[in-house]
XYZ file of N, CA and C in Angstrom:
690
model
N 0.824 -1.207 -0.001
C 0.046 0.041 -0.038
C 0.828 1.389 0.026
N 2.015 1.215 0.696
C 2.842 2.409 0.685
C 3.357 2.661 -0.586
N 3.778 1.627 -1.442
C 4.291 1.768 -2.714
C 3.219 2.433 -3.676
N 1.907 2.021 -3.486
C 0.856 2.571 -4.384
C 0.659 4.061 -3.992
N 0.738 4.428 -2.686
C 0.673 5.887 -2.357
C 1.943 6.566 -2.901
N 3.015 6.084 -2.957
C 4.157 6.746 -3.522
C 3.917 6.953 -4.939
N 3.336 6.023 -5.728
C 2.995 6.151 -7.078
C 2.028 7.314 -7.257
N 0.996 7.379 -6.363
C -0.063 8.342 -6.451
C 0.569 9.808 -6.330
N 1.492 10.011 -5.397
C 2.090 11.284 -5.136
C 3.169 11.671 -6.102
N 3.598 10.760 -6.999
C 4.505 11.063 -8.102
C 3.796 11.614 -9.204
N 2.384 11.496 -9.263
C 1.644 12.042 -10.374
C 1.718 13.525 -10.430
N 1.413 14.177 -11.516
C 1.340 15.636 -11.648
C 0.313 16.031 -10.469
N 0.439 17.369 -9.937
C -0.270 17.761 -8.766
C -1.714 17.652 -8.962
N -2.202 17.996 -10.143
C -3.619 18.062 -10.377
C -4.322 16.713 -10.404
N -3.608 15.566 -10.619
C -4.112 14.376 -10.640
C -4.537 13.731 -9.237
N -3.613 13.930 -8.320
C -3.988 13.486 -6.924
C -5.290 14.252 -6.490
N -5.290 15.479 -6.877
C -6.500 16.312 -6.441
C -7.814 15.638 -7.214
N -7.614 15.353 -8.441
C -8.720 14.831 -9.090
C -9.375 13.607 -8.537
N -8.473 12.611 -8.342
C -8.823 11.353 -7.795
C -9.214 11.345 -6.346
N -8.924 12.416 -5.620
C -9.175 12.538 -4.119
C -10.574 13.128 -3.970
N -11.245 13.716 -4.916
C -12.439 14.429 -4.697
C -13.519 13.582 -4.198
N -13.857 12.391 -4.909
C -14.829 11.578 -4.409
C -14.660 10.914 -3.053
N -13.380 10.257 -2.914
C -13.009 9.638 -1.619
C -13.058 10.614 -0.370
N -12.648 11.850 -0.623
C -12.646 12.822 0.477
C -14.105 13.247 0.840
N -15.039 13.509 -0.206
C -16.407 13.747 0.074
C -17.042 12.767 0.954
N -16.836 11.473 0.456
C -17.551 10.267 1.203
C -16.814 9.982 2.481
N -15.553 10.332 2.703
C -14.837 10.186 3.940
C -15.534 11.082 5.011
N -15.705 12.351 4.704
C -16.448 13.161 5.674
C -17.786 12.894 5.853
N -18.486 12.522 4.696
C -19.940 12.133 4.925
C -20.083 11.014 5.820
N -19.304 9.898 5.550
C -19.468 8.748 6.432
C -19.105 8.958 7.824
N -18.094 9.893 8.040
C -17.594 10.350 9.457
C -18.811 10.847 10.108
N -19.450 11.959 9.528
C -20.472 12.703 10.227
C -21.742 11.904 10.452
N -22.066 11.219 9.440
C -23.347 10.376 9.521
C -23.305 9.288 10.715
N -22.043 8.833 10.731
C -21.863 7.724 11.772
C -22.078 8.295 13.182
N -21.551 9.621 13.348
C -21.863 10.306 14.758
C -23.418 10.391 14.854
N -24.114 10.946 13.963
C -25.482 10.970 14.231
C -26.252 9.707 14.211
N -25.665 8.677 13.600
C -26.537 7.376 13.611
C -26.376 6.823 14.925
N -25.157 6.715 15.538
C -24.821 6.224 16.915
C -25.615 7.031 17.997
N -25.591 8.424 17.822
C -26.390 9.132 18.729
C -27.777 8.811 18.665
N -28.445 8.665 17.583
C -29.834 8.232 17.393
C -30.077 6.880 18.194
N -29.168 5.986 18.045
C -29.354 4.589 18.544
C -29.238 4.715 20.090
N -28.619 5.726 20.562
C -28.399 5.983 22.025
C -29.273 6.991 22.608
N -30.283 7.380 21.855
C -31.394 8.176 22.385
C -31.512 9.635 21.861
N -30.571 10.017 21.072
C -30.719 11.499 20.554
C -31.074 11.562 18.977
N -32.252 11.891 18.770
C -32.600 11.938 17.302
C -32.402 13.346 16.687
N -31.465 14.175 17.269
C -31.444 15.616 16.735
C -31.023 15.502 15.312
N -29.845 14.776 14.946
C -29.262 14.785 13.731
C -30.330 14.254 12.578
N -31.200 13.259 13.028
C -32.242 12.847 12.084
C -33.219 13.934 11.853
N -33.718 14.592 12.873
C -34.746 15.570 12.679
C -34.220 16.835 11.776
N -32.977 16.979 11.857
C -32.364 18.138 11.024
C -31.967 17.671 9.642
N -32.294 16.347 9.334
C -31.957 15.944 7.940
C -30.473 15.550 7.792
N -29.786 15.273 8.877
C -28.277 15.126 8.649
C -27.839 13.606 8.612
N -28.843 12.795 8.723
C -28.576 11.288 8.552
C -28.721 10.821 7.100
N -27.922 11.581 6.240
C -27.941 11.224 4.821
C -26.594 11.132 4.286
N -26.484 10.287 3.234
C -25.098 10.152 2.538
C -25.029 11.081 1.422
N -25.846 12.062 1.349
C -25.705 13.157 0.365
C -24.529 14.152 0.898
N -23.417 14.159 0.231
C -22.335 14.958 0.898
C -22.661 16.419 0.859
N -23.520 16.970 0.043
C -24.000 18.349 0.054
C -24.412 18.841 1.318
N -25.078 17.943 2.125
C -25.586 18.233 3.483
C -24.502 18.381 4.551
N -23.326 18.024 4.251
C -22.239 18.027 5.195
C -21.095 18.953 4.790
N -21.088 19.571 3.609
C -19.993 20.389 3.205
C -20.016 21.651 3.772
N -18.822 21.973 4.370
C -18.542 23.406 4.831
C -17.669 24.079 3.705
N -18.125 25.142 3.126
C -17.363 25.715 2.029
C -15.818 25.941 2.282
N -15.561 26.404 3.537
C -14.040 26.661 3.790
C -13.438 25.334 4.352
N -13.898 24.643 5.159
C -13.302 23.553 5.866
C -13.285 22.289 5.003
N -14.356 22.147 4.058
C -14.384 20.966 3.264
C -13.752 21.108 1.904
N -13.853 22.383 1.373
C -13.521 22.610 0.014
C -12.193 23.425 -0.114
N -12.247 24.674 0.452
C -11.109 25.658 0.123
C -9.812 25.255 0.881
N -9.837 24.860 2.114
C -8.627 24.609 2.798
C -8.023 23.300 2.347
N -8.764 22.236 2.347
C -8.122 20.924 1.844
C -7.550 21.080 0.522
N -8.272 21.748 -0.457
C -7.760 21.918 -1.886
C -6.430 22.765 -1.792
N -6.330 23.679 -0.969
C -5.097 24.443 -0.827
C -3.946 23.661 -0.340
N -4.264 22.785 0.620
C -3.198 21.960 1.193
C -2.785 20.749 0.328
N -3.811 20.243 -0.441
C -3.410 19.270 -1.393
C -2.424 19.887 -2.550
N -2.826 21.082 -2.878
C -2.057 21.766 -3.833
C -0.653 22.031 -3.347
N -0.519 22.597 -2.171
C 0.732 23.035 -1.622
C 1.527 21.907 -1.097
N 1.031 20.842 -0.719
C 1.839 19.694 -0.144
C 1.890 18.438 -1.055
N 1.268 18.812 -2.300
C 1.187 17.524 -3.252
C 0.254 16.398 -2.669
N -0.645 16.717 -1.831
C -1.624 15.772 -1.174
C -1.100 15.009 -0.075
N 0.136 15.378 0.469
C 0.770 14.653 1.652
C 0.232 14.992 2.935
N -0.404 16.155 2.943
C -1.120 16.525 4.279
C -2.356 17.340 3.814
N -3.520 16.859 4.531
C -4.855 17.466 4.308
C -5.458 17.720 5.695
N -5.946 18.883 5.831
C -6.609 19.275 7.083
C -7.849 20.083 6.687
N -9.004 19.632 7.405
C -10.227 20.301 7.098
C -11.331 19.737 7.959
N -12.465 20.244 7.660
C -13.667 19.733 8.544
C -14.923 19.830 7.711
N -15.934 19.151 8.215
C -17.360 19.206 7.729
C -18.218 19.982 8.680
N -19.436 20.128 8.204
C -20.409 20.656 9.219
C -20.650 19.568 10.304
N -20.298 19.860 11.561
C -20.505 18.960 12.631
C -21.966 18.463 12.610
N -22.185 17.122 12.734
C -23.624 16.616 12.938
C -23.981 16.980 14.400
N -25.051 17.645 14.635
C -25.442 18.072 15.904
C -25.878 16.919 16.804
N -25.370 16.956 18.112
C -25.716 15.964 19.063
C -26.104 16.667 20.304
N -27.293 16.288 20.840
C -27.802 17.007 22.099
C -27.452 16.069 23.222
N -26.368 16.437 23.768
C -25.764 15.612 24.918
C -26.775 15.139 25.963
N -27.668 16.004 26.288
C -28.655 15.609 27.375
C -29.656 14.575 26.966
N -29.846 14.392 25.629
C -30.726 13.384 25.112
C -30.255 11.921 25.234
N -28.957 11.859 25.311
C -28.394 10.537 25.444
C -28.755 9.783 26.701
N -28.943 8.498 26.626
C -29.345 7.798 27.887
C -28.412 7.906 28.999
N -27.171 7.625 28.741
C -26.117 7.725 29.667
C -25.039 8.789 29.005
N -25.284 10.024 29.247
C -24.489 11.099 28.496
C -23.001 10.937 28.471
N -22.372 10.783 29.653
C -20.892 10.730 29.650
C -20.358 9.381 28.925
N -21.066 8.279 29.157
C -20.700 7.039 28.556
C -20.896 7.029 27.094
N -22.156 7.423 26.793
C -22.600 7.438 25.451
C -21.881 8.206 24.531
N -21.370 9.504 24.870
C -20.612 10.454 24.230
C -19.272 9.833 23.692
N -18.847 8.874 24.413
C -17.543 8.110 23.954
C -17.906 7.255 22.680
N -18.980 6.699 22.813
C -19.341 5.794 21.561
C -19.722 6.812 20.382
N -20.396 7.815 20.570
C -20.852 8.702 19.477
C -19.465 9.357 18.819
N -18.518 9.792 19.693
C -17.295 10.287 19.163
C -16.524 9.337 18.469
N -16.341 8.109 18.976
C -15.455 7.069 18.445
C -16.068 6.545 17.065
N -17.372 6.715 16.845
C -18.021 6.227 15.668
C -17.294 6.826 14.400
N -17.041 8.140 14.477
C -16.390 8.761 13.210
C -15.140 8.105 12.849
N -14.053 8.046 13.732
C -12.872 7.394 13.177
C -13.060 5.869 12.848
N -13.865 5.086 13.516
C -14.128 3.711 13.249
C -14.806 3.734 11.744
N -15.605 4.732 11.335
C -16.230 4.593 10.069
C -15.129 4.873 9.061
N -14.151 5.776 9.320
C -13.075 6.079 8.424
C -12.130 4.813 8.256
N -12.060 4.066 9.311
C -11.069 2.859 9.147
C -11.927 1.887 8.199
N -13.109 1.727 8.419
C -13.801 0.797 7.536
C -13.909 1.359 6.067
N -13.927 2.567 5.922
C -13.966 3.221 4.518
C -12.541 3.045 3.960
N -11.510 3.064 4.760
C -10.151 2.944 4.196
C -9.965 1.516 3.661
N -10.597 0.467 4.425
C -10.537 -0.997 3.937
C -11.255 -0.998 2.670
N -12.485 -0.281 2.540
C -13.229 -0.401 1.305
C -12.430 0.179 0.149
N -11.869 1.279 0.279
C -11.033 1.875 -0.784
C -9.997 1.035 -1.132
N -9.208 0.415 -0.099
C -8.060 -0.537 -0.344
C -8.494 -1.646 -1.090
N -9.773 -2.099 -0.861
C -10.240 -3.356 -1.628
C -10.468 -2.942 -3.048
N -10.990 -1.645 -3.311
C -11.127 -1.152 -4.717
C -9.829 -1.177 -5.407
N -8.914 -0.651 -4.713
C -7.437 -0.533 -5.378
C -6.893 -2.051 -5.657
N -7.160 -2.878 -4.689
C -6.570 -4.210 -4.854
C -7.222 -4.878 -6.049
N -8.581 -4.791 -6.216
C -9.344 -5.401 -7.283
C -8.925 -4.704 -8.654
N -8.805 -3.515 -8.707
C -8.387 -2.833 -9.943
C -7.045 -3.307 -10.386
N -6.113 -3.518 -9.397
C -4.758 -3.939 -9.792
C -4.865 -5.456 -10.332
N -5.730 -6.184 -9.745
C -5.893 -7.560 -10.193
C -6.486 -7.689 -11.560
N -7.391 -6.798 -11.739
C -8.096 -6.846 -13.099
C -7.127 -6.361 -14.167
N -6.234 -5.381 -13.814
C -5.288 -4.861 -14.786
C -4.267 -5.962 -15.198
N -4.002 -6.752 -14.135
C -2.935 -7.752 -14.379
C -3.561 -8.961 -15.275
N -4.807 -9.145 -15.068
C -5.576 -10.298 -15.748
C -5.818 -9.733 -17.194
N -6.137 -8.611 -17.425
C -6.543 -8.017 -18.705
C -5.805 -6.702 -19.020
N -4.417 -6.921 -19.529
C -3.574 -5.841 -19.758
C -4.149 -4.794 -20.770
N -5.123 -5.251 -21.528
C -5.641 -4.332 -22.495
C -6.460 -3.241 -21.974
N -6.934 -3.392 -20.778
C -7.595 -2.373 -20.162
C -6.969 -1.652 -18.824
N -5.651 -2.009 -18.754
C -4.861 -1.515 -17.610
C -4.883 0.019 -17.509
N -4.786 0.663 -18.584
C -4.758 2.091 -18.619
C -6.102 2.711 -18.047
N -7.098 2.041 -18.479
C -8.463 2.672 -17.949
C -8.690 2.349 -16.485
N -8.007 1.259 -15.924
C -8.148 0.886 -14.561
C -7.262 1.858 -13.683
N -6.311 2.665 -14.131
C -5.449 3.391 -13.374
C -6.153 4.432 -12.515
N -7.116 5.031 -13.156
C -7.967 6.081 -12.407
C -8.600 5.380 -11.151
N -9.272 4.243 -11.325
C -9.865 3.511 -10.154
C -8.788 3.125 -9.123
N -7.658 2.676 -9.637
C -6.470 2.232 -8.645
C -6.113 3.360 -7.773
N -5.812 4.494 -8.428
C -5.431 5.726 -7.687
C -6.559 6.386 -6.961
N -7.671 6.198 -7.281
C -8.920 6.696 -6.586
C -8.968 5.859 -5.136
N -8.796 4.546 -5.289
C -8.713 3.755 -4.226
C -7.519 4.089 -3.181
N -6.362 4.298 -3.866
C -5.245 4.745 -2.943
C -5.573 6.084 -2.288
N -6.161 6.997 -2.937
C -6.575 8.384 -2.378
C -7.480 8.104 -1.252
N -8.383 7.109 -1.447
C -9.447 6.844 -0.455
C -8.890 6.380 0.836
N -7.871 5.352 0.649
C -7.161 4.826 1.780
C -6.450 5.967 2.551
N -5.692 6.759 1.751
C -4.958 7.854 2.417
C -5.800 8.919 3.205
N -6.934 9.306 2.490
C -7.831 10.248 3.067
C -8.437 9.711 4.314
N -8.927 8.476 4.309
C -9.597 8.004 5.528
C -8.618 7.713 6.620
N -7.508 7.119 6.378
C -6.516 6.864 7.347
C -6.146 8.240 8.053
N -5.804 9.243 7.308
C -5.356 10.488 7.844
C -6.599 11.113 8.649
N -7.840 11.013 8.141
C -8.950 11.652 8.920
C -9.133 10.849 10.344
N -8.937 9.478 10.161
C -9.155 8.681 11.439
C -8.091 9.084 12.439
N -6.758 9.094 11.970
C -5.790 9.306 13.007
C -5.745 10.658 13.496
N -6.028 11.655 12.624
C -6.054 13.031 13.078
C -7.188 13.275 14.161
N -8.350 12.731 13.878
C -9.386 12.853 14.771
C -9.298 12.083 16.078
N -8.307 11.202 16.055
C -8.176 10.365 17.434
C -7.159 11.107 18.336
N -6.617 12.353 17.820
C -5.689 13.068 18.715
C -6.545 13.407 20.014
N -6.045 13.217 21.213
C -6.868 13.448 22.414
C -6.936 14.967 22.779
N -7.561 15.673 21.890
C -7.635 17.112 22.084
C -9.023 17.500 21.624
N -9.819 18.042 22.527
C -11.173 18.597 22.216
C -11.038 19.769 21.297
N -11.800 20.001 20.242
C -13.088 19.179 19.890
C -12.968 18.081 19.151
N -11.711 17.506 18.863
C -11.622 16.318 18.069
C -12.199 15.126 18.708
N -12.579 14.067 17.980
C -13.175 12.928 18.402
C -12.382 12.276 19.604
N -11.102 12.215 19.376
C -10.315 11.592 20.498
C -10.365 12.448 21.802
N -10.376 13.710 21.628
C -10.601 14.511 22.876
C -11.843 14.174 23.540
N -12.906 14.078 22.772
C -14.265 13.757 23.515
C -14.249 12.405 24.042
N -13.515 11.397 23.330
C -13.416 10.062 23.919
C -12.603 10.029 25.274
N -11.581 10.911 25.220
C -10.724 11.021 26.547
C -11.501 11.651 27.560
N -12.407 12.706 27.304
C -13.132 13.350 28.312
C -14.088 12.383 28.881
N -14.745 11.550 28.129
C -15.671 10.512 28.627
C -14.965 9.443 29.527
N -13.738 9.117 29.151
C -13.149 7.981 29.843
C -12.333 8.410 31.019
N -11.929 9.677 31.136
C -11.060 10.101 32.268
C -12.027 10.310 33.482
N -11.463 10.129 34.662
C -12.229 10.463 35.877
C -12.729 11.939 35.921
N -13.923 12.243 36.522
C -14.563 13.425 36.524
C -13.762 14.632 36.450
N -12.806 14.901 37.329
C -12.155 16.151 37.499
C -11.030 16.279 36.257
N -10.492 15.080 35.841
C -9.520 15.162 34.849
C -10.292 15.405 33.548
N -11.406 14.703 33.310
C -12.188 14.864 32.086
C -12.622 16.295 32.041
N -13.158 16.905 33.036
C -13.680 18.338 33.075
C -12.475 19.217 32.703
N -11.246 18.954 33.327
C -10.145 19.825 32.905
C -9.816 19.672 31.464
N -9.805 18.609 30.900
C -9.443 18.492 29.391
C -10.480 19.194 28.681
N -11.849 18.982 28.950
C -12.886 19.613 28.264
C -12.765 21.170 28.123
N -12.139 21.687 29.086
C -11.957 23.123 29.140
C -11.048 23.567 28.064
N -10.303 22.663 27.404
C -9.476 23.174 26.354
C -10.162 23.255 24.971
N -11.405 22.835 24.923
C -12.167 22.916 23.722
C -12.191 24.257 22.928
N -12.400 25.397 23.592
C -12.441 26.605 22.958
C -11.082 26.901 22.263
N -9.962 26.359 22.732
C -8.680 26.648 22.243
C -8.093 25.664 21.340
N -8.932 24.459 21.181
C -8.451 23.368 20.370
C -7.840 23.626 19.032
N -8.682 24.551 18.275
C -8.284 24.768 16.893
C -6.973 25.573 16.843
N -6.770 26.448 17.744
C -5.607 27.232 17.732
C -4.375 26.423 18.066
N -4.579 25.477 19.072
C -3.518 24.499 19.460
C -3.151 23.714 18.260
N -4.246 23.232 17.470
C -3.840 22.462 16.258
C -3.115 23.218 15.173
N -3.457 24.446 15.013
C -2.668 25.226 14.133
C -1.250 25.404 14.574
N -1.100 25.712 15.762
C 0.196 25.852 16.343
C 1.113 24.456 16.105
N 0.501 23.372 16.441
C 1.150 22.095 16.235
C 1.456 21.927 14.749
N 0.614 22.325 13.820
C 0.859 22.156 12.517
C 2.038 23.037 11.918
N 2.049 24.303 12.352
C 2.978 25.228 11.902
C 4.479 24.816 12.544
N 4.450 24.235 13.671
C 5.708 23.856 14.170
C 6.223 22.553 13.813
N 5.359 21.797 12.994
C 5.906 20.518 12.623
C 5.567 19.405 13.555
N 5.085 19.779 14.821
C 4.803 18.744 15.839
C 3.660 17.767 15.436
N 2.676 18.349 14.736
C 1.405 17.594 14.406
C 1.862 16.428 13.512
N 2.807 16.625 12.517
C 3.187 15.610 11.696
C 3.990 14.578 12.372
N 4.766 14.903 13.374
C 5.518 13.922 14.263
C 4.587 13.071 15.031
N 3.495 13.568 15.421
C 2.600 12.921 16.319
C 1.698 12.005 15.406
N 1.367 12.411 14.200
C 0.424 11.618 13.237
C 1.263 10.562 12.544
N 2.461 10.810 12.130
C 3.004 9.901 11.139
C 3.080 8.298 11.583
N 3.491 8.107 12.875
C 3.713 6.662 13.214
C 2.235 5.964 13.275
N 1.185 6.510 13.924
C -0.027 5.730 13.772
C -0.583 5.699 12.287
N -0.372 6.857 11.635
C -0.943 6.855 10.198
C -0.279 5.730 9.404
N 0.984 5.629 9.527
C 1.738 4.588 8.755
C 1.369 3.313 9.146
N 1.031 3.049 10.560
C 0.472 1.711 10.990
C -0.781 1.480 10.385
N -1.663 2.424 10.294
C -2.988 2.102 9.787
C -2.845 1.775 8.320
N -2.009 2.460 7.499
C -1.814 2.322 6.053
C -1.348 0.748 5.934
N -0.335 0.384 6.746
C 0.195 -0.940 6.630
C -0.819 -2.006 6.996
N -1.711 -1.756 7.974
C -2.688 -2.657 8.382
C -3.823 -2.880 7.228
N -4.128 -1.708 6.615
C -5.078 -1.821 5.530
C -4.501 -2.497 4.392
N -3.158 -2.291 4.093
C -2.529 -2.916 2.933
C -2.512 -4.433 3.178
N -2.266 -4.911 4.501
C -2.194 -6.221 4.731
C -3.611 -6.978 4.611
N -4.659 -6.253 5.121
C -6.010 -6.718 4.984
C -6.541 -6.965 3.516
N -6.144 -6.048 2.618
C -6.635 -6.123 1.361
C -5.521 -6.791 0.338
N -4.419 -7.330 0.889
C -3.449 -7.968 0.024
C -2.539 -6.976 -0.770
N -2.336 -5.917 -0.140
C -1.391 -4.954 -0.826
C -0.283 -4.516 0.096
N 0.058 -5.361 1.008
C 1.210 -5.049 1.881
C 2.561 -5.110 1.376
């Protein structure tokens, strides 16, 4: 899988952007819908009432966080780092049957959905490579699907690992708040208004990449192993 990603990022800069559009849109869509779906199962129908339990990406797109910023980062970094966000699916904490415990499941649902999507896109890449090997005459037409699969693995693995950072308002931060003892959880939750600025600082100093790279590469290797592209 790492070799396939290296091939992807050796393409001209506009091609990784092109093959990333559909995977990125569905990565954020699955991520947000999974939050709302688990919340509904645990007693909070807010997302459903507001029409957010839909796989229509247009319902989840934030013009700046979903389109402008990721496109700029893909262009500037050649697709090797993408940072952005979608419209958060609304969750009414008080509606959950066991708010502190259930919020852990709601928050964890997003990264779990991205891991499952990474496996799906890895399978797409694996099948396209197999078809190209069996039918060389159509190998050129399968390249787009192969690289789209690779982009899907990359986008979902990065979104998963990034969101698991234990910093509110990221999913990992909310999971940590729910799992930590009361006073510690409350202390961590107070960082939420400053979380975005902390992330920008970590990104500008290069610390964010240091934190993300090892688990990201581990997820890529695991997906590659599961779909036969290790």
